C-alpha cells in the first residue's frame, strides 16, 4: 500500500511532468472509482490544466482552474505517464490525455482508489481532507498533542499510529519502524504512553518519513510510483519484514504478530512492555 512517502514521491514526480498542459480528452473506463458524476468530470477537465499538485496525508490534491481533483491511491493505485499511442492496459481506469499527446493514466488492479472533483471553495469543508491529523514533521505534531489524543484510548499504540485523524500519513511499514526506533512495545495501550515515549514518536516519525521521502519511498510488493521510480527506503527498514532475523541493536530475533489485522514486527527485548 502506498504510504505517505510514496504518495509524496508520486506528487513530486507528476509535478515535473504534467503541470500547465492542456487537457484534451478524458476517458473513464471504470466509473465507480469516481465520486463525481462522470459527464461533469469530463466536462470540467476538458480544456482545463493542472496548475499545481498538493498533498494532505495520503490524498493528492490536483489544482485546476476552479476545482480540485482529489485522488487517493488506497491499496494499489498508480499513475503512469504514457504516450497516447501506447496500448491501453487492462487496469487503466481513467485516462487523461494532454494536448501534447501524452496521457496521465490511473491504474488500479484492486479498484479501491478514489477520485473526486470539488469546487475550490469546498476544500475547507471536505471531510476527507479536513479530518486528517498532523503529519510527521509538522509543527502541530507535539508530544502534548499526542498525549491528549492517546489518553483515553485502551487500544494498542500500533493501531493508534495508523489512525489518520491523529497522525496523517503513517501506514503499516512506517508505524512498525517508528515504534522500533522509539523503543515502544506495539501492544502498549494508548493511555499508557509516557511523555517521553510521545516525544520519541514525534522525533522518530519526522526522521523516518523525511528519510523515506528522500529515498523515494519503500517498494514492497506491487507498489511503484509513477514513471517506474523505485523507492530505495526498503534497504533502510530496521524491523519491518525482519521476522526471526536478529534485532539490529540486541540480536534478539524479531517477532511478528497481528494487531488489528496488520502485520506487526518488533523486538521483544528493545520494545518491552511497561
Ligand atoms: Zn532488540
mmCIF file of N, CA and C in Angstrom, residues 18-153:
data_model
loop_
_atom_site.group_PDB
_atom_site.id
_atom_site.type_symbol
_atom_site.label_atom_id
_atom_site.label_comp_id
_atom_site.label_asym_id
_atom_site.label_seq_id
_atom_site.Cartn_x
_atom_site.Cartn_y
_atom_site.Cartn_z
ATOM 1 N N UNK A 18 3.352 17.067 -15.550
ATOM 2 C CA UNK A 18 2.019 17.337 -16.117
ATOM 3 C C UNK A 18 1.486 18.753 -15.912
ATOM 4 N N UNK A 19 2.226 19.605 -15.197
ATOM 5 C CA UNK A 19 1.670 20.931 -14.926
ATOM 6 C C UNK A 19 1.544 21.772 -16.193
ATOM 7 N N UNK A 20 0.463 22.571 -16.211
ATOM 8 C CA UNK A 20 0.229 23.561 -17.265
ATOM 9 C C UNK A 20 0.084 23.001 -18.680
ATOM 10 N N UNK A 21 -0.253 21.727 -18.772
ATOM 11 C CA UNK A 21 -0.519 21.158 -20.095
ATOM 12 C C UNK A 21 -2.034 21.063 -20.263
ATOM 13 N N UNK A 22 -2.515 21.488 -21.419
ATOM 14 C CA UNK A 22 -3.960 21.493 -21.622
ATOM 15 C C UNK A 22 -4.527 20.060 -21.742
ATOM 16 N N UNK A 23 -5.636 19.843 -21.057
ATOM 17 C CA UNK A 23 -6.292 18.531 -21.126
ATOM 18 C C UNK A 23 -7.202 18.487 -22.351
ATOM 19 N N UNK A 24 -6.950 17.496 -23.193
ATOM 20 C CA UNK A 24 -7.656 17.415 -24.467
ATOM 21 C C UNK A 24 -8.810 16.424 -24.404
ATOM 22 N N UNK A 25 -8.605 15.338 -23.686
ATOM 23 C CA UNK A 25 -9.596 14.272 -23.677
ATOM 24 C C UNK A 25 -9.566 13.517 -22.345
ATOM 25 N N UNK A 26 -10.729 13.045 -21.927
ATOM 26 C CA UNK A 26 -10.794 12.291 -20.667
ATOM 27 C C UNK A 26 -11.601 11.021 -20.896
ATOM 28 N N UNK A 27 -11.041 9.895 -20.537
ATOM 29 C CA UNK A 27 -11.780 8.630 -20.647
ATOM 30 C C UNK A 27 -11.944 8.021 -19.261
ATOM 31 N N UNK A 28 -13.173 7.642 -18.958
ATOM 32 C CA UNK A 28 -13.442 6.994 -17.679
ATOM 33 C C UNK A 28 -13.917 5.576 -17.989
ATOM 34 N N UNK A 29 -13.079 4.579 -17.692
ATOM 35 C CA UNK A 29 -13.408 3.198 -18.060
ATOM 36 C C UNK A 29 -14.005 2.418 -16.896
ATOM 37 N N UNK A 30 -13.873 2.965 -15.706
ATOM 38 C CA UNK A 30 -14.493 2.331 -14.530
ATOM 39 C C UNK A 30 -15.055 3.466 -13.674
ATOM 40 N N UNK A 31 -16.352 3.701 -13.816
ATOM 41 C CA UNK A 31 -16.915 4.929 -13.241
ATOM 42 C C UNK A 31 -17.083 4.882 -11.728
ATOM 43 N N UNK A 32 -17.082 3.669 -11.147
ATOM 44 C CA UNK A 32 -17.290 3.582 -9.696
ATOM 45 C C UNK A 32 -16.145 4.192 -8.891
ATOM 46 N N UNK A 33 -14.994 4.356 -9.526
ATOM 47 C CA UNK A 33 -13.919 4.943 -8.746
ATOM 48 C C UNK A 33 -14.022 6.462 -8.654
ATOM 49 N N UNK A 34 -14.964 7.008 -9.412
ATOM 50 C CA UNK A 34 -15.211 8.448 -9.350
ATOM 51 C C UNK A 34 -16.337 8.743 -8.373
ATOM 52 N N UNK A 35 -16.083 9.676 -7.468
ATOM 53 C CA UNK A 35 -17.150 10.066 -6.553
ATOM 54 C C UNK A 35 -17.941 11.232 -7.159
ATOM 55 N N UNK A 36 -17.543 11.648 -8.366
ATOM 56 C CA UNK A 36 -18.251 12.729 -9.057
ATOM 57 C C UNK A 36 -18.993 12.141 -10.245
ATOM 58 N N UNK A 37 -19.929 12.892 -10.782
ATOM 59 C CA UNK A 37 -20.650 12.493 -11.976
ATOM 60 C C UNK A 37 -19.673 12.403 -13.158
ATOM 61 N N UNK A 38 -19.755 11.320 -13.915
ATOM 62 C CA UNK A 38 -18.776 11.076 -14.984
ATOM 63 C C UNK A 38 -18.782 12.189 -16.041
ATOM 64 N N UNK A 39 -19.980 12.562 -16.489
ATOM 65 C CA UNK A 39 -20.060 13.574 -17.552
ATOM 66 C C UNK A 39 -19.542 14.930 -17.073
ATOM 67 N N UNK A 40 -19.896 15.275 -15.836
ATOM 68 C CA UNK A 40 -19.434 16.540 -15.257
ATOM 69 C C UNK A 40 -17.909 16.519 -15.114
ATOM 70 N N UNK A 41 -17.393 15.377 -14.712
ATOM 71 C CA UNK A 41 -15.954 15.185 -14.541
ATOM 72 C C UNK A 41 -15.225 15.449 -15.868
ATOM 73 N N UNK A 42 -15.759 14.859 -16.927
ATOM 74 C CA UNK A 42 -15.134 15.039 -18.253
ATOM 75 C C UNK A 42 -15.234 16.496 -18.707
ATOM 76 N N UNK A 43 -16.414 17.086 -18.536
ATOM 77 C CA UNK A 43 -16.639 18.459 -18.996
ATOM 78 C C UNK A 43 -15.707 19.442 -18.286
ATOM 79 N N UNK A 44 -15.573 19.264 -16.977
ATOM 80 C CA UNK A 44 -14.737 20.203 -16.219
ATOM 81 C C UNK A 44 -13.254 20.034 -16.572
ATOM 82 N N UNK A 45 -12.818 18.798 -16.753
ATOM 83 C CA UNK A 45 -11.399 18.580 -17.047
ATOM 84 C C UNK A 45 -10.998 19.028 -18.454
ATOM 85 N N UNK A 46 -11.885 18.821 -19.404
ATOM 86 C CA UNK A 46 -11.534 19.158 -20.796
ATOM 87 C C UNK A 46 -11.256 20.649 -20.945
ATOM 88 N N UNK A 47 -10.103 20.971 -21.536
ATOM 89 C CA UNK A 47 -9.715 22.359 -21.743
ATOM 90 C C UNK A 47 -9.055 22.984 -20.514
ATOM 91 N N UNK A 48 -9.106 22.285 -19.408
ATOM 92 C CA UNK A 48 -8.511 22.753 -18.167
ATOM 93 C C UNK A 48 -7.037 22.346 -18.118
ATOM 94 N N UNK A 49 -6.293 22.798 -17.112
ATOM 95 C CA UNK A 49 -4.969 22.208 -16.891
ATOM 96 C C UNK A 49 -4.666 22.144 -15.408
ATOM 97 N N UNK A 50 -3.722 21.281 -15.058
ATOM 98 C CA UNK A 50 -3.314 21.168 -13.659
ATOM 99 C C UNK A 50 -2.294 22.279 -13.377
ATOM 100 N N UNK A 51 -2.628 23.151 -12.429
ATOM 101 C CA UNK A 51 -1.739 24.266 -12.106
ATOM 102 C C UNK A 51 -0.727 23.907 -11.026
ATOM 103 N N UNK A 52 -1.114 22.957 -10.189
ATOM 104 C CA UNK A 52 -0.225 22.561 -9.091
ATOM 105 C C UNK A 52 -0.710 21.216 -8.549
ATOM 106 N N UNK A 53 0.134 20.543 -7.793
ATOM 107 C CA UNK A 53 -0.292 19.314 -7.114
ATOM 108 C C UNK A 53 0.164 19.424 -5.661
ATOM 109 N N UNK A 54 -0.800 19.290 -4.779
ATOM 110 C CA UNK A 54 -0.536 19.382 -3.346
ATOM 111 C C UNK A 54 -0.857 18.016 -2.734
ATOM 112 N N UNK A 55 -0.682 17.891 -1.441
ATOM 113 C CA UNK A 55 -0.972 16.625 -0.786
ATOM 114 C C UNK A 55 -1.403 16.895 0.641
ATOM 115 N N UNK A 56 -2.346 16.132 1.109
ATOM 116 C CA UNK A 56 -2.724 16.188 2.527
ATOM 117 C C UNK A 56 -2.829 14.743 2.980
ATOM 118 N N UNK A 57 -1.934 14.301 3.880
ATOM 119 C CA UNK A 57 -1.894 12.892 4.230
ATOM 120 C C UNK A 57 -1.653 12.096 2.960
ATOM 121 N N UNK A 58 -2.452 11.073 2.730
ATOM 122 C CA UNK A 58 -2.276 10.269 1.519
ATOM 123 C C UNK A 58 -3.171 10.734 0.379
ATOM 124 N N UNK A 59 -3.817 11.879 0.537
ATOM 125 C CA UNK A 59 -4.632 12.428 -0.555
ATOM 126 C C UNK A 59 -3.791 13.326 -1.442
ATOM 127 N N UNK A 60 -3.858 13.093 -2.743
ATOM 128 C CA UNK A 60 -3.235 14.004 -3.700
ATOM 129 C C UNK A 60 -4.280 15.034 -4.080
ATOM 130 N N UNK A 61 -3.879 16.293 -4.165
ATOM 131 C CA UNK A 61 -4.807 17.375 -4.490
ATOM 132 C C UNK A 61 -4.303 18.068 -5.755
ATOM 133 N N UNK A 62 -4.944 17.756 -6.889
ATOM 134 C CA UNK A 62 -4.556 18.355 -8.171
ATOM 135 C C UNK A 62 -5.336 19.659 -8.329
ATOM 136 N N UNK A 63 -4.624 20.752 -8.505
ATOM 137 C CA UNK A 63 -5.306 22.028 -8.641
ATOM 138 C C UNK A 63 -5.619 22.342 -10.096
ATOM 139 N N UNK A 64 -6.917 22.576 -10.370
ATOM 140 C CA UNK A 64 -7.360 23.008 -11.696
ATOM 141 C C UNK A 64 -7.714 24.492 -11.587
ATOM 142 N N UNK A 65 -8.326 25.060 -12.628
ATOM 143 C CA UNK A 65 -8.613 26.494 -12.554
ATOM 144 C C UNK A 65 -9.603 26.846 -11.443
ATOM 145 N N UNK A 66 -10.738 26.176 -11.423
ATOM 146 C CA UNK A 66 -11.729 26.492 -10.387
ATOM 147 C C UNK A 66 -12.065 25.292 -9.493
ATOM 148 N N UNK A 67 -11.381 24.196 -9.730
ATOM 149 C CA UNK A 67 -11.682 22.974 -8.986
ATOM 150 C C UNK A 67 -10.401 22.317 -8.468
ATOM 151 N N UNK A 68 -10.613 21.363 -7.568
ATOM 152 C CA UNK A 68 -9.536 20.464 -7.168
ATOM 153 C C UNK A 68 -9.953 19.045 -7.529
ATOM 154 N N UNK A 69 -9.007 18.271 -8.007
ATOM 155 C CA UNK A 69 -9.241 16.851 -8.214
ATOM 156 C C UNK A 69 -8.540 16.134 -7.054
ATOM 157 N N UNK A 70 -9.325 15.466 -6.216
ATOM 158 C CA UNK A 70 -8.757 14.739 -5.078
ATOM 159 C C UNK A 70 -8.563 13.290 -5.484
ATOM 160 N N UNK A 71 -7.425 12.713 -5.137
ATOM 161 C CA UNK A 71 -7.157 11.333 -5.525
ATOM 162 C C UNK A 71 -6.496 10.582 -4.375
ATOM 163 N N UNK A 72 -7.067 9.420 -4.078
ATOM 164 C CA UNK A 72 -6.480 8.554 -3.046
ATOM 165 C C UNK A 72 -6.156 7.209 -3.696
ATOM 166 N N UNK A 73 -4.907 6.770 -3.585
ATOM 167 C CA UNK A 73 -4.470 5.557 -4.286
ATOM 168 C C UNK A 73 -4.891 4.276 -3.578
ATOM 169 N N UNK A 74 -5.248 4.393 -2.292
ATOM 170 C CA UNK A 74 -5.623 3.227 -1.475
ATOM 171 C C UNK A 74 -4.604 2.093 -1.589
ATOM 172 N N UNK A 75 -5.046 0.863 -1.956
ATOM 173 C CA UNK A 75 -4.136 -0.286 -1.904
ATOM 174 C C UNK A 75 -3.153 -0.359 -3.072
ATOM 175 N N UNK A 76 -3.663 -0.173 -4.287
ATOM 176 C CA UNK A 76 -2.826 -0.491 -5.452
ATOM 177 C C UNK A 76 -2.805 0.595 -6.523
ATOM 178 N N UNK A 77 -3.361 1.756 -6.231
ATOM 179 C CA UNK A 77 -3.446 2.797 -7.263
ATOM 180 C C UNK A 77 -2.078 3.320 -7.686
ATOM 181 N N UNK A 78 -1.934 3.553 -8.976
ATOM 182 C CA UNK A 78 -0.686 4.096 -9.514
ATOM 183 C C UNK A 78 -1.011 5.049 -10.650
ATOM 184 N N UNK A 79 -0.165 6.027 -10.842
ATOM 185 C CA UNK A 79 -0.292 6.884 -12.022
ATOM 186 C C UNK A 79 0.847 6.566 -12.970
ATOM 187 N N UNK A 80 0.521 6.486 -14.243
ATOM 188 C CA UNK A 80 1.560 6.310 -15.257
ATOM 189 C C UNK A 80 1.460 7.418 -16.281
ATOM 190 N N UNK A 81 2.592 7.851 -16.761
ATOM 191 C CA UNK A 81 2.613 8.805 -17.853
ATOM 192 C C UNK A 81 3.024 8.045 -19.091
ATOM 193 N N UNK A 82 2.181 8.121 -20.117
ATOM 194 C CA UNK A 82 2.475 7.357 -21.320
ATOM 195 C C UNK A 82 2.189 8.190 -22.543
ATOM 196 N N UNK A 83 2.748 7.749 -23.643
ATOM 197 C CA UNK A 83 2.424 8.341 -24.918
ATOM 198 C C UNK A 83 0.998 7.900 -25.269
ATOM 199 N N UNK A 84 0.194 8.796 -25.801
ATOM 200 C CA UNK A 84 -1.212 8.469 -26.103
ATOM 201 C C UNK A 84 -1.371 7.296 -27.066
ATOM 202 N N UNK A 85 -0.353 7.058 -27.892
ATOM 203 C CA UNK A 85 -0.431 5.954 -28.864
ATOM 204 C C UNK A 85 -0.304 4.584 -28.183
ATOM 205 N N UNK A 86 0.272 4.581 -26.997
ATOM 206 C CA UNK A 86 0.518 3.296 -26.349
ATOM 207 C C UNK A 86 -0.768 2.548 -26.030
ATOM 208 N N UNK A 87 -0.699 1.252 -26.212
ATOM 209 C CA UNK A 87 -1.847 0.384 -25.982
ATOM 210 C C UNK A 87 -2.357 0.534 -24.543
ATOM 211 N N UNK A 88 -3.686 0.523 -24.408
ATOM 212 C CA UNK A 88 -4.250 0.647 -23.062
ATOM 213 C C UNK A 88 -4.145 -0.680 -22.325
ATOM 214 N N UNK A 89 -3.700 -0.590 -21.082
ATOM 215 C CA UNK A 89 -3.577 -1.787 -20.257
ATOM 216 C C UNK A 89 -4.905 -2.080 -19.576
ATOM 217 N N UNK A 90 -5.048 -3.321 -19.151
ATOM 218 C CA UNK A 90 -6.281 -3.791 -18.557
ATOM 219 C C UNK A 90 -6.769 -2.950 -17.362
ATOM 220 N N UNK A 91 -5.861 -2.591 -16.491
ATOM 221 C CA UNK A 91 -6.298 -1.936 -15.256
ATOM 222 C C UNK A 91 -6.190 -0.415 -15.287
ATOM 223 N N UNK A 92 -6.087 0.147 -16.482
ATOM 224 C CA UNK A 92 -6.059 1.605 -16.582
ATOM 225 C C UNK A 92 -7.498 2.105 -16.638
ATOM 226 N N UNK A 93 -7.951 2.728 -15.563
ATOM 227 C CA UNK A 93 -9.368 3.063 -15.442
ATOM 228 C C UNK A 93 -9.724 4.492 -15.838
ATOM 229 N N UNK A 94 -8.780 5.394 -15.642
ATOM 230 C CA UNK A 94 -9.050 6.779 -16.018
ATOM 231 C C UNK A 94 -7.861 7.285 -16.830
ATOM 232 N N UNK A 95 -8.163 7.814 -18.016
ATOM 233 C CA UNK A 95 -7.087 8.272 -18.902
ATOM 234 C C UNK A 95 -7.303 9.739 -19.251
ATOM 235 N N UNK A 96 -6.342 10.549 -18.870
ATOM 236 C CA UNK A 96 -6.418 11.981 -19.151
ATOM 237 C C UNK A 96 -5.362 12.295 -20.211
ATOM 238 N N UNK A 97 -5.827 12.732 -21.379
ATOM 239 C CA UNK A 97 -4.899 12.990 -22.485
ATOM 240 C C UNK A 97 -4.623 14.489 -22.593
ATOM 241 N N UNK A 98 -3.354 14.841 -22.660
ATOM 242 C CA UNK A 98 -2.956 16.245 -22.797
ATOM 243 C C UNK A 98 -2.748 16.594 -24.270
ATOM 244 N N UNK A 99 -2.715 17.911 -24.548
ATOM 245 C CA UNK A 99 -2.615 18.347 -25.944
ATOM 246 C C UNK A 99 -1.273 17.996 -26.594
ATOM 247 N N UNK A 100 -0.268 17.622 -25.782
ATOM 248 C CA UNK A 100 0.995 17.196 -26.393
ATOM 249 C C UNK A 100 1.028 15.676 -26.635
ATOM 250 N N UNK A 101 -0.183 15.073 -26.621
ATOM 251 C CA UNK A 101 -0.330 13.636 -26.868
ATOM 252 C C UNK A 101 0.396 12.739 -25.866
ATOM 253 N N UNK A 102 0.393 13.194 -24.611
ATOM 254 C CA UNK A 102 0.819 12.318 -23.531
ATOM 255 C C UNK A 102 -0.413 12.072 -22.661
ATOM 256 N N UNK A 103 -0.397 10.937 -21.979
ATOM 257 C CA UNK A 103 -1.524 10.561 -21.116
ATOM 258 C C UNK A 103 -1.085 10.469 -19.670
ATOM 259 N N UNK A 104 -1.976 10.851 -18.801
ATOM 260 C CA UNK A 104 -1.846 10.510 -17.386
ATOM 261 C C UNK A 104 -2.847 9.385 -17.188
ATOM 262 N N UNK A 105 -2.348 8.196 -16.867
ATOM 263 C CA UNK A 105 -3.248 7.038 -16.754
ATOM 264 C C UNK A 105 -3.294 6.541 -15.317
ATOM 265 N N UNK A 106 -4.492 6.403 -14.812
ATOM 266 C CA UNK A 106 -4.671 5.889 -13.457
ATOM 267 C C UNK A 106 -4.917 4.388 -13.522
ATOM 268 N N UNK A 107 -4.038 3.642 -12.892
ATOM 269 C CA UNK A 107 -4.012 2.189 -12.972
ATOM 270 C C UNK A 107 -4.295 1.646 -11.571
ATOM 271 N N UNK A 108 -5.206 0.697 -11.460
ATOM 272 C CA UNK A 108 -5.557 0.198 -10.132
ATOM 273 C C UNK A 108 -6.112 -1.217 -10.241
ATOM 274 N N UNK A 109 -5.283 -2.217 -9.904
ATOM 275 C CA UNK A 109 -5.716 -3.607 -10.076
ATOM 276 C C UNK A 109 -6.852 -3.972 -9.125
ATOM 277 N N UNK A 110 -6.891 -3.349 -7.959
ATOM 278 C CA UNK A 110 -7.930 -3.725 -6.993
ATOM 279 C C UNK A 110 -9.105 -2.760 -6.946
ATOM 280 N N UNK A 111 -9.002 -1.675 -7.697
ATOM 281 C CA UNK A 111 -10.110 -0.713 -7.830
ATOM 282 C C UNK A 111 -10.584 -0.091 -6.522
ATOM 283 N N UNK A 112 -9.699 0.023 -5.542
ATOM 284 C CA UNK A 112 -10.101 0.645 -4.276
ATOM 285 C C UNK A 112 -9.850 2.155 -4.267
ATOM 286 N N UNK A 113 -9.024 2.621 -5.203
ATOM 287 C CA UNK A 113 -8.690 4.043 -5.243
ATOM 288 C C UNK A 113 -9.913 4.895 -5.555
ATOM 289 N N UNK A 114 -9.864 6.149 -5.163
ATOM 290 C CA UNK A 114 -10.999 7.042 -5.401
ATOM 291 C C UNK A 114 -10.537 8.400 -5.914
ATOM 292 N N UNK A 115 -11.380 8.995 -6.768
ATOM 293 C CA UNK A 115 -11.129 10.349 -7.259
ATOM 294 C C UNK A 115 -12.392 11.162 -7.121
ATOM 295 N N UNK A 116 -12.216 12.407 -6.795
ATOM 296 C CA UNK A 116 -13.375 13.281 -6.651
ATOM 297 C C UNK A 116 -13.007 14.689 -7.095
ATOM 298 N N UNK A 117 -13.931 15.315 -7.805
ATOM 299 C CA UNK A 117 -13.726 16.683 -8.253
ATOM 300 C C UNK A 117 -14.560 17.594 -7.361
ATOM 301 N N UNK A 118 -13.930 18.596 -6.784
ATOM 302 C CA UNK A 118 -14.703 19.528 -5.943
ATOM 303 C C UNK A 118 -14.393 20.971 -6.338
ATOM 304 N N UNK A 119 -15.312 21.863 -6.054
ATOM 305 C CA UNK A 119 -15.053 23.288 -6.293
ATOM 306 C C UNK A 119 -14.017 23.747 -5.272
ATOM 307 N N UNK A 120 -13.200 24.735 -5.662
ATOM 308 C CA UNK A 120 -12.121 25.168 -4.769
ATOM 309 C C UNK A 120 -12.616 25.553 -3.380
ATOM 310 N N UNK A 121 -13.742 26.251 -3.340
ATOM 311 C CA UNK A 121 -14.230 26.716 -2.028
ATOM 312 C C UNK A 121 -14.712 25.558 -1.137
ATOM 313 N N UNK A 122 -14.879 24.381 -1.732
ATOM 314 C CA UNK A 122 -15.364 23.240 -0.943
ATOM 315 C C UNK A 122 -14.243 22.498 -0.193
ATOM 316 N N UNK A 123 -13.006 22.831 -0.517
ATOM 317 C CA UNK A 123 -11.893 22.098 0.098
ATOM 318 C C UNK A 123 -11.898 22.220 1.632
ATOM 319 N N UNK A 124 -12.187 23.419 2.109
ATOM 320 C CA UNK A 124 -12.191 23.655 3.566
ATOM 321 C C UNK A 124 -13.260 22.843 4.277
ATOM 322 N N UNK A 125 -14.306 22.463 3.529
ATOM 323 C CA UNK A 125 -15.400 21.703 4.153
ATOM 324 C C UNK A 125 -15.264 20.196 3.883
ATOM 325 N N UNK A 126 -14.295 19.839 3.052
ATOM 326 C CA UNK A 126 -14.190 18.431 2.661
ATOM 327 C C UNK A 126 -13.739 17.560 3.842
ATOM 328 N N UNK A 127 -14.609 16.640 4.227
ATOM 329 C CA UNK A 127 -14.376 15.830 5.427
ATOM 330 C C UNK A 127 -13.091 14.999 5.293
ATOM 331 N N UNK A 128 -12.921 14.373 4.130
ATOM 332 C CA UNK A 128 -11.745 13.509 3.921
ATOM 333 C C UNK A 128 -10.445 14.270 4.152
ATOM 334 N N UNK A 129 -10.399 15.480 3.672
ATOM 335 C CA UNK A 129 -9.177 16.273 3.767
ATOM 336 C C UNK A 129 -9.041 16.888 5.161
ATOM 337 N N UNK A 130 -10.130 17.433 5.672
ATOM 338 C CA UNK A 130 -10.037 18.171 6.939
ATOM 339 C C UNK A 130 -9.877 17.289 8.163
ATOM 340 N N UNK A 131 -10.330 16.035 8.073
ATOM 341 C CA UNK A 131 -10.211 15.193 9.268
ATOM 342 C C UNK A 131 -8.793 14.640 9.472
ATOM 343 N N UNK A 132 -7.920 14.868 8.507
ATOM 344 C CA UNK A 132 -6.546 14.380 8.629
ATOM 345 C C UNK A 132 -5.826 15.053 9.794
ATOM 346 N N UNK A 133 -5.108 14.255 10.577
ATOM 347 C CA UNK A 133 -4.334 14.810 11.680
ATOM 348 C C UNK A 133 -3.061 15.485 11.175
ATOM 349 N N UNK A 134 -2.173 15.852 12.096
ATOM 350 C CA UNK A 134 -0.903 16.459 11.689
ATOM 351 C C UNK A 134 -0.003 15.420 11.047
ATOM 352 N N UNK A 135 0.840 15.878 10.140
ATOM 353 C CA UNK A 135 1.796 14.979 9.501
ATOM 354 C C UNK A 135 3.097 14.934 10.299
ATOM 355 N N UNK A 136 3.848 13.830 10.163
ATOM 356 C CA UNK A 136 5.172 13.798 10.788
ATOM 357 C C UNK A 136 5.981 15.017 10.328
ATOM 358 N N UNK A 137 6.603 15.678 11.254
ATOM 359 C CA UNK A 137 7.403 16.848 10.894
ATOM 360 C C UNK A 137 6.629 18.159 10.952
ATOM 361 N N UNK A 138 5.294 18.073 11.004
ATOM 362 C CA UNK A 138 4.509 19.298 11.081
ATOM 363 C C UNK A 138 4.580 19.865 12.501
ATOM 364 N N UNK A 139 4.567 21.193 12.588
ATOM 365 C CA UNK A 139 4.713 21.871 13.883
ATOM 366 C C UNK A 139 3.699 21.429 14.941
ATOM 367 N N UNK A 140 2.454 21.225 14.492
ATOM 368 C CA UNK A 140 1.402 20.851 15.441
ATOM 369 C C UNK A 140 1.559 19.466 16.045
ATOM 370 N N UNK A 141 2.399 18.650 15.435
ATOM 371 C CA UNK A 141 2.587 17.286 15.965
ATOM 372 C C UNK A 141 3.581 17.319 17.129
ATOM 373 N N UNK A 142 3.055 17.506 18.325
ATOM 374 C CA UNK A 142 3.894 17.604 19.528
ATOM 375 C C UNK A 142 3.535 16.458 20.474
ATOM 376 N N UNK A 143 4.371 16.258 21.491
ATOM 377 C CA UNK A 143 4.090 15.191 22.451
ATOM 378 C C UNK A 143 2.802 15.499 23.227
ATOM 379 N N UNK A 144 2.546 16.759 23.529
ATOM 380 C CA UNK A 144 1.303 17.104 24.239
ATOM 381 C C UNK A 144 0.074 16.794 23.402
ATOM 382 N N UNK A 145 0.161 17.106 22.111
ATOM 383 C CA UNK A 145 -0.951 16.790 21.197
ATOM 384 C C UNK A 145 -1.209 15.281 21.204
ATOM 385 N N UNK A 146 -0.136 14.482 21.102
ATOM 386 C CA UNK A 146 -0.307 13.030 21.077
ATOM 387 C C UNK A 146 -0.874 12.502 22.391
ATOM 388 N N UNK A 147 -0.346 12.986 23.510
ATOM 389 C CA UNK A 147 -0.825 12.516 24.820
ATOM 390 C C UNK A 147 -2.317 12.808 24.992
ATOM 391 N N UNK A 148 -2.730 13.949 24.508
ATOM 392 C CA UNK A 148 -4.144 14.332 24.568
ATOM 393 C C UNK A 148 -5.000 13.344 23.759
ATOM 394 N N UNK A 149 -4.498 12.982 22.575
ATOM 395 C CA UNK A 149 -5.223 12.050 21.701
ATOM 396 C C UNK A 149 -5.219 10.617 22.250
ATOM 397 N N UNK A 150 -4.128 10.259 22.953
ATOM 398 C CA UNK A 150 -3.961 8.875 23.411
ATOM 399 C C UNK A 150 -4.595 8.612 24.776
ATOM 400 N N UNK A 151 -4.840 9.666 25.557
ATOM 401 C CA UNK A 151 -5.083 9.466 26.997
ATOM 402 C C UNK A 151 -6.295 8.608 27.353
ATOM 403 N N UNK A 152 -7.310 8.580 26.525
ATOM 404 C CA UNK A 152 -8.480 7.757 26.861
ATOM 405 C C UNK A 152 -8.530 6.450 26.064
ATOM 406 N N UNK A 153 -7.474 6.181 25.325
ATOM 407 C CA UNK A 153 -7.506 5.035 24.415
ATOM 408 C C UNK A 153 -6.962 3.756 25.053
#
